[in-house]
Tab-separated table of C-alpha atoms and ligand atoms in Angstrom:
chain	number	residue	atom	x	y	z
A	13	MET	CA	14.439	9.158	7.173
A	14	LEU	CA	15.677	6.189	6.961
A	15	ALA	CA	19.057	6.162	8.575
A	16	ASP	CA	20.485	3.309	10.236
A	17	LYS	CA	17.710	0.899	9.213
A	18	ARG	CA	18.359	-2.349	7.912
A	19	ILE	CA	16.432	-3.242	5.314
A	20	LEU	CA	16.569	-7.621	3.542
A	21	LEU	CA	15.425	-7.249	0.582
A	22	ILE	CA	14.543	-10.539	-1.327
A	23	ILE	CA	14.233	-10.157	-4.855
A	24	GLY	CA	11.782	-12.704	-6.889
A	25	GLY	CA	12.314	-13.870	-10.411
A	26	GLY	CA	10.486	-11.692	-12.507
A	27	ILE	CA	10.671	-9.028	-15.162
A	28	ALA	CA	10.339	-6.044	-12.857
A	29	ALA	CA	13.338	-7.136	-10.846
A	30	TYR	CA	15.367	-4.226	-12.766
A	31	LYS	CA	13.770	-1.784	-10.413
A	32	SER	CA	14.737	-3.753	-8.041
A	33	LEU	CA	18.127	-2.127	-8.620
A	34	GLU	CA	16.725	1.656	-8.912
A	35	LEU	CA	14.825	0.302	-5.563
A	36	ILE	CA	18.410	-0.373	-3.584
A	37	ARG	CA	19.879	3.149	-4.432
A	38	LEU	CA	17.061	4.889	-3.174
A	39	LEU	CA	17.114	2.862	-0.572
A	40	ARG	CA	20.756	3.741	0.225
A	41	GLY	CA	20.509	7.531	-0.943
A	42	GLN	CA	17.672	7.843	2.422
A	43	GLY	CA	20.721	6.303	4.483
A	44	ALA	CA	19.476	2.986	4.948
A	45	SER	CA	21.597	-0.486	4.513
A	46	VAL	CA	20.363	-3.056	2.096
A	47	VAL	CA	20.981	-6.845	2.535
A	48	PRO	CA	20.438	-8.123	-0.417
A	49	VAL	CA	18.853	-11.997	-1.176
A	50	LEU	CA	18.510	-13.018	-4.621
A	51	THR	CA	15.991	-15.751	-5.663
A	52	ARG	CA	17.338	-18.771	-8.057
A	53	ALA	CA	14.754	-17.054	-10.721
A	54	GLY	CA	15.929	-13.580	-9.513
A	55	ALA	CA	19.479	-14.360	-10.729
A	56	GLU	CA	17.858	-15.075	-14.326
A	57	PHE	CA	16.942	-10.980	-14.488
A	58	VAL	CA	19.514	-9.445	-12.568
A	59	THR	CA	22.774	-10.505	-11.754
A	60	PRO	CA	24.573	-10.766	-8.119
A	61	LEU	CA	27.130	-8.514	-9.756
A	62	SER	CA	25.000	-5.371	-10.072
A	63	VAL	CA	22.807	-6.213	-6.956
A	64	ALA	CA	26.099	-6.377	-4.493
A	65	ALA	CA	28.069	-3.638	-6.285
A	66	LEU	CA	24.756	-1.126	-5.835
A	67	ALA	CA	23.956	-2.413	-2.525
A	68	GLY	CA	27.413	-2.335	-1.227
A	69	ALA	CA	27.015	-5.938	0.239
A	70	PRO	CA	27.245	-9.382	-0.846
A	71	VAL	CA	24.319	-10.914	-1.874
A	72	HIS	CA	22.384	-14.076	-0.522
A	73	GLN	CA	21.789	-16.652	-2.322
A	74	ASP	CA	22.162	-20.347	-1.136
A	75	LEU	CA	20.132	-21.622	2.274
A	76	PHE	CA	23.021	-24.257	2.451
A	77	ASP	CA	25.767	-21.380	1.754
A	78	LEU	CA	28.365	-22.913	4.431
A	79	THR	CA	30.192	-19.356	4.377
A	80	THR	CA	27.060	-17.834	5.470
A	81	GLU	CA	25.818	-20.145	8.053
A	82	SER	CA	29.275	-20.274	9.836
A	83	GLU	CA	29.210	-16.489	10.018
A	84	MET	CA	25.702	-15.680	10.516
A	85	GLY	CA	23.182	-18.454	9.600
A	86	HIS	CA	19.771	-17.560	7.946
A	87	ILE	CA	17.531	-17.093	11.512
A	88	GLN	CA	20.416	-14.004	12.691
A	89	LEU	CA	20.241	-13.052	9.006
A	90	SER	CA	16.084	-12.717	9.006
A	91	ARG	CA	16.358	-11.171	12.523
A	92	ALA	CA	18.919	-8.106	12.346
A	93	ALA	CA	16.631	-6.488	9.549
A	94	ASP	CA	14.476	-3.989	10.519
A	95	LEU	CA	12.375	-5.103	7.634
A	96	VAL	CA	11.971	-8.290	5.213
A	97	VAL	CA	10.807	-6.660	2.056
A	98	VAL	CA	9.933	-8.886	-0.736
A	99	ALA	CA	10.011	-7.301	-4.594
A	100	PRO	CA	9.524	-8.395	-6.655
A	101	CYS	CA	7.130	-10.326	-4.787
A	102	THR	CA	5.987	-13.162	-7.898
A	103	ALA	CA	2.771	-15.035	-7.777
A	104	ASP	CA	4.872	-18.124	-7.104
A	105	LEU	CA	6.442	-16.305	-3.755
A	106	MET	CA	3.365	-15.154	-2.578
A	107	ALA	CA	1.853	-18.584	-2.752
A	108	ARG	CA	4.730	-20.376	-1.094
A	109	MET	CA	4.920	-17.347	1.469
A	110	SER	CA	1.156	-18.000	2.143
A	111	ARG	CA	2.045	-22.177	2.701
A	112	GLY	CA	4.547	-21.296	5.038
A	113	HIS	CA	7.509	-23.092	2.637
A	114	ALA	CA	10.992	-23.167	3.966
A	115	ASP	CA	13.128	-24.806	1.240
A	116	ASP	CA	15.219	-22.393	-0.372
A	117	LEU	CA	16.921	-18.810	1.520
A	118	ALA	CA	13.654	-16.757	0.388
A	119	SER	CA	11.088	-18.807	2.505
A	120	THR	CA	13.233	-19.551	5.018
A	121	LEU	CA	13.771	-16.035	6.065
A	122	LEU	CA	10.595	-15.005	5.754
A	123	MET	CA	9.116	-17.925	7.888
A	124	ALA	CA	11.718	-17.019	10.303
A	125	THR	CA	11.961	-13.721	10.820
A	126	ASP	CA	10.662	-11.927	13.732
A	127	LYS	CA	10.078	-8.661	11.955
A	128	PRO	CA	7.595	-6.519	9.836
A	129	VAL	CA	7.233	-7.838	6.177
A	130	LEU	CA	6.189	-5.981	3.150
A	131	ILE	CA	5.656	-7.166	-0.204
A	132	ALA	CA	5.724	-5.371	-3.724
A	133	PRO	CA	3.605	-8.163	-6.242
A	134	ALA	CA	4.762	-7.975	-9.994
A	135	MET	CA	2.982	-10.674	-12.258
A	136	ASN	CA	0.942	-10.675	-14.893
A	137	VAL	CA	-2.698	-9.393	-14.779
A	138	HIS	CA	-4.896	-12.649	-15.320
A	139	MET	CA	-1.910	-14.375	-12.455
A	140	TRP	CA	-2.996	-11.623	-10.013
A	141	SER	CA	-6.466	-12.081	-10.718
A	142	HIS	CA	-6.703	-15.660	-10.462
A	143	PRO	CA	-8.766	-16.716	-7.550
A	144	ALA	CA	-5.496	-18.381	-5.757
A	145	THR	CA	-3.543	-15.662	-6.119
A	146	GLN	CA	-6.221	-13.706	-4.523
A	147	ARG	CA	-7.135	-16.388	-1.511
A	148	ASN	CA	-3.241	-16.452	-0.870
A	149	LEU	CA	-3.232	-12.135	-0.682
A	150	ALA	CA	-5.952	-12.496	1.436
A	151	THR	CA	-4.294	-15.035	3.650
A	152	LEU	CA	-1.000	-13.170	3.560
A	153	ILE	CA	-2.667	-9.543	4.764
A	154	ALA	CA	-4.124	-11.905	7.209
A	155	ASP	CA	-0.779	-12.483	8.499
A	156	GLY	CA	0.148	-9.076	8.735
A	157	VAL	CA	1.746	-8.861	5.622
A	158	ALA	CA	1.954	-5.269	4.258
A	159	VAL	CA	1.726	-5.165	0.356
A	160	THR	CA	1.983	-1.723	-2.006
A	161	GLY	CA	0.442	-2.166	-5.466
A	162	PRO	CA	0.859	-4.137	-7.685
A	163	ASP	CA	-0.081	-0.743	-10.761
A	164	THR	CA	-2.281	-0.649	-13.331
A	165	GLY	CA	-1.074	-0.378	-16.707
A	166	ASP	CA	0.985	-1.982	-20.073
A	167	MET	CA	2.934	-5.135	-18.923
A	168	ALA	CA	6.132	-6.187	-20.425
A	169	CYS	CA	3.982	-9.490	-21.376
A	170	GLY	CA	1.780	-7.457	-23.861
A	171	GLU	CA	-0.888	-7.259	-21.613
A	172	HIS	CA	-2.673	-4.252	-19.865
A	173	GLY	CA	-4.348	-4.177	-16.419
A	174	PRO	CA	-3.363	-4.587	-12.418
A	175	GLY	CA	0.061	-6.747	-12.227
A	176	ARG	CA	2.640	-3.946	-12.360
A	177	MET	CA	5.532	-3.897	-9.516
A	178	SER	CA	4.752	-0.452	-7.475
A	179	GLU	CA	7.449	1.737	-9.132
A	180	PRO	CA	10.491	1.984	-6.825
A	181	GLY	CA	10.069	5.627	-5.355
A	182	ALA	CA	6.120	4.264	-4.057
A	183	ILE	CA	7.865	1.159	-2.497
A	184	LEU	CA	10.067	3.191	-0.820
A	185	ALA	CA	7.339	5.476	0.646
A	186	ALA	CA	5.555	1.791	1.787
A	187	ILE	CA	8.977	1.335	3.293
A	188	GLU	CA	9.115	3.889	4.931
A	189	ALA	CA	5.359	3.937	6.129
A	190	ALA	CA	5.963	0.385	7.504
A	191	LEU	CA	9.088	1.142	9.551
A	192	THR	CA	7.208	4.760	11.383
A	193	SER	CA	4.888	4.109	13.987
A	194	GLY	CA	1.605	6.238	13.721
A	195	PRO	CA	-0.529	7.696	16.496
A	196	LEU	CA	-2.583	4.540	16.058
A	197	THR	CA	0.494	1.846	16.077
A	198	GLY	CA	-1.364	-0.526	18.253
A	199	LYS	CA	-4.973	0.073	17.519
A	200	HIS	CA	-7.406	-2.323	16.481
A	201	VAL	CA	-10.002	-0.255	14.182
A	202	LEU	CA	-13.275	-1.924	12.900
A	203	VAL	CA	-14.849	0.356	9.794
A	204	THR	CA	-17.800	-1.281	8.540
A	205	SER	CA	-18.801	-0.181	4.288
A	206	GLY	CA	-20.251	-0.350	1.057
A	207	PRO	CA	-24.119	-1.547	0.682
A	208	THR	CA	-26.119	-4.076	1.682
A	209	HIS	CA	-27.461	-6.266	-0.931
A	210	GLU	CA	-30.437	-8.147	0.779
A	211	PRO	CA	-32.117	-10.647	-1.500
A	212	ILE	CA	-35.461	-10.962	-2.546
A	213	ASP	CA	-35.367	-14.568	-4.220
A	214	PRO	CA	-31.612	-16.118	-5.652
A	215	VAL	CA	-31.626	-13.614	-8.531
A	216	ARG	CA	-32.723	-10.094	-7.215
A	217	TYR	CA	-32.003	-8.010	-4.477
A	218	ILE	CA	-32.820	-4.710	-2.589
A	219	ALA	CA	-29.367	-2.588	-2.631
A	220	ASN	CA	-28.711	1.147	-1.880
A	221	ARG	CA	-26.167	3.841	-3.782
A	222	SER	CA	-23.723	3.236	-1.563
A	223	SER	CA	-20.204	3.111	-3.479
A	224	GLY	CA	-18.073	1.899	-0.623
A	225	ALA	CA	-15.849	4.851	-1.166
A	226	GLN	CA	-16.236	6.922	2.068
A	227	GLY	CA	-15.670	3.912	3.943
A	228	THR	CA	-12.618	2.776	2.102
A	229	ALA	CA	-10.496	5.875	2.087
A	230	LEU	CA	-10.910	5.842	5.766
A	231	ALA	CA	-9.758	2.327	6.300
A	232	ALA	CA	-6.720	3.382	4.423
A	233	ALA	CA	-6.312	6.332	6.646
A	234	LEU	CA	-6.461	4.932	9.577
A	235	ARG	CA	-4.075	1.900	8.230
A	236	ASP	CA	-1.225	5.053	6.972
A	237	LEU	CA	-1.902	6.289	10.446
A	238	GLY	CA	-0.593	2.289	12.107
A	239	ALA	CA	-3.785	1.191	12.697
A	240	ARG	CA	-4.909	-2.905	12.379
A	241	VAL	CA	-8.000	-1.842	10.531
A	242	SER	CA	-10.363	-5.062	10.563
A	243	PHE	CA	-12.522	-3.482	7.521
A	244	VAL	CA	-16.060	-4.909	6.777
A	245	THR	CA	-18.084	-4.464	3.648
A	246	GLY	CA	-20.631	-5.363	1.545
A	247	PRO	CA	-20.893	-5.589	-2.351
A	248	ALA	CA	-18.777	-2.117	-2.613
A	249	SER	CA	-18.118	-0.465	-6.321
A	250	VAL	CA	-14.616	0.518	-5.532
A	251	ALA	CA	-11.767	-2.372	-4.229
A	252	PRO	CA	-10.754	-2.548	-0.525
A	253	PRO	CA	-7.538	-0.783	0.169
A	254	TYR	CA	-4.742	-2.703	0.803
A	255	GLY	CA	-3.076	-3.604	3.959
A	256	VAL	CA	-6.221	-4.160	5.844
A	257	GLU	CA	-7.675	-7.189	6.372
A	258	VAL	CA	-10.994	-7.562	5.025
A	259	PHE	CA	-14.379	-9.298	5.510
A	260	ARG	CA	-16.628	-9.242	2.573
A	261	VAL	CA	-20.392	-9.377	3.699
A	262	GLU	CA	-23.480	-9.054	1.879
A	263	THR	CA	-25.973	-9.240	3.693
A	264	ALA	CA	-26.904	-6.696	7.227
A	265	ARG	CA	-27.279	-9.706	9.340
A	266	GLN	CA	-23.945	-10.957	7.701
A	267	MET	CA	-22.210	-7.726	8.852
A	268	LEU	CA	-23.494	-8.044	11.937
A	269	ASP	CA	-21.786	-11.235	12.649
A	270	ALA	CA	-18.725	-10.122	11.003
A	271	VAL	CA	-18.403	-7.257	13.285
A	272	THR	CA	-18.985	-9.362	16.095
A	273	ALA	CA	-16.269	-11.135	15.358
A	274	ALA	CA	-14.322	-9.015	14.560
A	275	LEU	CA	-14.555	-7.189	18.806
A	276	PRO	CA	-12.920	-6.385	20.357
A	277	ALA	CA	-11.488	-3.082	19.027
A	278	ASP	CA	-10.545	0.194	20.314
A	279	ALA	CA	-12.850	2.179	18.253
A	280	ALA	CA	-15.468	1.102	15.775
A	281	ILE	CA	-16.760	3.232	12.166
A	282	PHE	CA	-19.685	2.374	10.911
A	283	ALA	CA	-19.697	3.809	7.733
A	284	ALA	CA	-21.795	0.945	5.743
A	285	ALA	CA	-25.054	2.156	4.036
A	286	VAL	CA	-26.791	-1.086	5.857
A	287	ALA	CA	-30.311	-1.789	4.549
A	288	ASP	CA	-33.057	-1.055	7.133
A	289	TRP	CA	-35.093	-3.744	6.005
A	290	ARG	CA	-34.918	-7.328	4.289
A	291	VAL	CA	-37.570	-9.509	2.436
A	292	GLN	CA	-39.181	-11.438	5.202
A	293	SER	CA	-38.252	-15.003	3.167
A	294	ALA	CA	-36.724	-14.400	0.666
A	295	ALA	CA	-37.677	-17.264	-2.574
A	296	THR	CA	-35.514	-20.032	-2.797
A	297	GLN	CA	-35.878	-20.414	-6.607
A	298	LYS	CA	-36.440	-17.340	-8.616
A	299	MET	CA	-39.843	-15.842	-8.956
A	300	LYS	CA	-41.528	-16.923	-11.970
A	301	LYS	CA	-43.828	-13.417	-13.730
A	302	GLN	CA	-47.093	-14.332	-14.031
A	303	PRO	CA	-49.260	-12.766	-16.275
A	304	GLY	CA	-51.385	-10.110	-14.287
A	305	VAL	CA	-49.988	-10.998	-10.386
A	306	LEU	CA	-47.830	-8.832	-8.831
A	307	PRO	CA	-45.600	-9.702	-6.176
A	308	ALA	CA	-46.190	-8.424	-2.757
A	309	LEU	CA	-42.615	-8.026	-0.942
A	310	HIS	CA	-42.825	-8.440	3.192
A	311	PHE	CA	-40.244	-6.716	5.112
A	312	SER	CA	-38.527	-7.582	8.315
A	313	GLU	CA	-36.311	-4.992	9.715
A	314	ASN	CA	-32.811	-5.412	9.749
A	315	PRO	CA	-30.882	-5.388	13.580
A	316	ASP	CA	-28.859	-2.081	13.469
A	317	ILE	CA	-25.240	-3.323	13.986
A	318	LEU	CA	-24.041	0.697	15.046
A	319	ALA	CA	-26.742	0.545	17.996
A	320	THR	CA	-26.206	-3.299	18.844
A	321	VAL	CA	-22.529	-2.816	19.317
A	322	SER	CA	-22.742	1.216	20.960
A	323	GLN	CA	-24.795	-0.575	23.518
A	324	GLY	CA	-23.666	-4.137	23.595
A	325	ALA	CA	-20.985	-5.451	26.090
A	326	GLN	CA	-17.595	-5.274	23.690
A	327	ARG	CA	-18.418	-1.644	23.354
A	328	PRO	CA	-15.086	0.093	22.240
A	329	ALA	CA	-13.637	3.192	23.785
A	330	LEU	CA	-14.875	5.096	20.456
A	331	VAL	CA	-17.851	4.122	18.211
A	332	VAL	CA	-18.804	6.756	15.378
A	333	GLY	CA	-21.704	6.311	13.108
A	334	PHE	CA	-22.692	7.909	9.867
A	335	ALA	CA	-25.931	9.737	9.436
A	336	ALA	CA	-27.285	9.404	5.631
A	337	GLU	CA	-30.229	12.195	5.778
A	338	THR	CA	-31.816	14.313	2.705
A	339	ARG	CA	-33.289	16.791	4.811
A	340	ASP	CA	-33.290	18.013	8.392
A	341	VAL	CA	-29.191	16.988	8.569
A	342	VAL	CA	-27.951	17.868	11.578
A	343	GLU	CA	-31.354	17.613	13.663
A	344	HIS	CA	-31.945	13.512	12.034
A	345	ALA	CA	-28.018	13.139	12.931
A	346	GLN	CA	-28.435	14.425	16.685
A	347	ALA	CA	-31.485	12.476	17.487
A	348	LYS	CA	-29.912	9.318	15.265
A	349	ARG	CA	-26.384	9.610	18.037
A	350	THR	CA	-28.190	9.774	21.033
A	351	ARG	CA	-30.993	6.555	20.021
A	352	LYS	CA	-28.714	4.614	19.042
A	353	GLY	CA	-25.639	5.532	21.937
A	354	CYS	CA	-22.467	6.260	19.473
A	355	ASP	CA	-19.787	8.760	20.617
A	356	TRP	CA	-20.181	10.943	17.543
A	357	ILE	CA	-21.977	10.917	14.043
A	358	VAL	CA	-20.807	12.171	10.657
A	359	ALA	CA	-23.714	13.571	9.050
A	360	ASN	CA	-24.177	14.022	5.193
A	361	ASP	CA	-26.632	15.038	2.967
A	362	VAL	CA	-27.203	12.462	0.373
A	363	SER	CA	-30.196	14.147	-1.684
A	364	PRO	CA	-29.049	13.556	-4.943
A	365	GLU	CA	-28.519	17.197	-6.204
A	366	THR	CA	-25.630	16.914	-4.086
A	367	GLY	CA	-23.721	14.207	-5.490
A	368	ILE	CA	-22.738	12.309	-2.998
A	369	MET	CA	-23.556	9.136	-2.478
A	370	GLY	CA	-21.511	7.284	-4.903
A	371	GLY	CA	-19.279	10.675	-5.610
A	372	GLN	CA	-15.829	11.799	-5.207
A	373	ASP	CA	-16.562	14.893	-2.408
A	374	ASN	CA	-18.693	14.416	0.558
A	375	ALA	CA	-19.574	17.898	2.953
A	376	VAL	CA	-20.060	16.345	6.169
A	377	HIS	CA	-21.185	18.077	9.973
A	378	LEU	CA	-19.377	16.126	13.028
A	379	ILE	CA	-21.717	15.658	15.988
A	380	THR	CA	-20.072	14.960	18.866
A	381	ALA	CA	-21.125	15.405	22.992
A	382	ASN	CA	-19.764	18.839	22.447
A	383	GLY	CA	-21.733	20.196	19.675
A	384	VAL	CA	-21.302	20.404	15.805
A	385	GLU	CA	-18.545	21.335	13.883
A	386	ASP	CA	-19.518	22.341	9.835
A	387	TRP	CA	-16.379	20.661	7.587
A	388	PRO	CA	-16.139	22.377	4.293
A	389	ARG	CA	-16.915	20.333	0.907
A	390	MET	CA	-14.099	18.162	0.451
A	391	SER	CA	-12.416	15.013	-1.090
A	392	LYS	CA	-13.927	11.883	0.385
A	393	ILE	CA	-10.345	11.161	0.770
A	394	ASP	CA	-9.094	14.506	2.922
A	395	VAL	CA	-12.515	14.068	4.964
A	396	ALA	CA	-11.067	10.199	5.847
A	397	GLN	CA	-7.922	11.702	6.800
A	398	ARG	CA	-8.919	14.310	8.923
A	399	LEU	CA	-11.346	12.023	10.314
A	400	ALA	CA	-8.659	9.553	11.288
A	401	ARG	CA	-6.720	12.115	12.660
A	402	ARG	CA	-8.971	13.174	14.948
A	403	ILE	CA	-9.950	9.262	15.992
A	404	ALA	CA	-6.230	9.340	16.632
A	405	ASP	CA	-6.516	12.292	19.093
A	406	ALA	CA	-9.578	10.703	20.913
A	407	LEU	CA	-7.415	7.482	21.455
A	408	GLU	CA	-5.054	9.475	22.978
A	409	ALA	CA	-6.492	11.669	25.241
A	410	PRO	CA	-6.342	10.215	28.904
A	411	ALA	CA	-9.816	8.579	29.970
B	526	CTP	N1	-26.391	1.590	10.577
B	526	CTP	C1	-26.746	0.316	11.078
B	526	CTP	N2	-27.424	-0.529	10.842
B	526	CTP	C2	-28.297	-0.749	10.052
B	526	CTP	C3	-28.366	0.861	9.839
B	526	CTP	C4	-27.445	1.214	10.188
B	526	CTP	O1	-25.079	-0.232	11.943
B	526	CTP	N3	-29.418	-1.818	10.117
B	526	CTP	C5	-25.758	2.941	11.043
B	526	CTP	C6	-24.978	2.911	9.465
B	526	CTP	O2	-24.140	2.241	9.597
B	526	CTP	C7	-24.724	4.625	9.835
B	526	CTP	C8	-25.670	4.596	10.859
B	526	CTP	O3	-26.376	3.680	11.678
B	526	CTP	O4	-23.402	4.253	10.820
B	526	CTP	C9	-27.070	5.495	10.530
B	526	CTP	O5	-27.263	5.171	9.116
B	526	CTP	P1	-28.473	5.677	8.791
B	526	CTP	O6	-28.800	4.642	7.443
B	526	CTP	O7	-28.369	7.153	8.756
B	526	CTP	O8	-29.619	5.753	9.412
B	526	CTP	P2	-30.527	4.798	10.115
B	526	CTP	O9	-30.587	4.207	10.948
B	526	CTP	O10	-30.885	3.666	8.590
B	526	CTP	O11	-31.897	5.405	9.849
B	526	CTP	P3	-32.923	5.772	8.995
B	526	CTP	O12	-33.335	5.339	7.705
B	526	CTP	O13	-34.139	6.426	9.953
B	526	CTP	O14	-32.423	7.856	8.860
């Protein structure tokens, strides 16, 4: 699978560095060659000797190593690889990468490379969830860096939570995915997901039961087929997928702005459960309870994002809407497809007894210009993968 592939592996300074030795073994087992780089902190956790022995190649450690500079040089070292992998990628390395530091061999290689970069973060749970790290993560993803993990579990420091480096097998799979081009490689796909929150006053809002699970699974499936995904999400209860560009919004109007800013795209999938109405003028101060007086809410209609994009100047080649219905599912969805002007509608029955809204499964009907397909009930992940493949087929098909 990885025959003739050359992986530049930067080993950062974390306890997870020992797993990188196993990663080297797995990579070589798949036919890849590994060019190891050990940071100064990384060398506190694994020795250059063990890394070199497993890699079957010398370890690079110093930016000003004269032998290397005369033989190869850091620019060439960073570009001769097919993929640059940072594992473990510490909080400090993430911060330095996101700010563009180039003051040691690892950071200079990362700045000089013209190849894709994959990081496997590893750190204490609080360091991972710290806003600074999450900011750096968002920057790196926006810069096109692929991310695998971290996993959730018990950590060497005795705490529990997200921060453990992915297992070597999972990193290997991410490396294979990063090096394999999929049918959507080079395509930009926009996905909306989750509910919107429409404020009543600073502490209250109107929302719906969407978890964001279907939109999230779809974004991940499109990413796995090689697409560059812009993921515009309302306040969902599931975390956004890694490896996509995330735009967080609260209201329908913010969602429309984010969607418009993310265009143009080759395809746009509107999986969000957008609130149809907003409170006309949300109070700027908390509404106080007054004995015997009930507040009256006056509503305004929100913009229809799907219809706006379907009928707009920057219409993607393929526009897919969802239809959440509680009765006459197919009839309503067919009418929605025509009314909004999209190409496909993925219709589902969200009556409470189906358990679909907020649940793991979905049972959908795919409505296109050619008719209606009834898909069997399956997990939202399976729906996403099947739909992503259909989207890839549609974008590949000659116009
Ligand atoms: N949608 C949108 N903007 C809105 C409302 C809906 O982009 N303001 C999109 C949804 O993301 C979905 C599709 O339109 O792809 C249909 O959403 P749905 O809630 O099923 O339909 P509505 O347009 O709200 O119609 P109704 O409430 O009458 O069922």
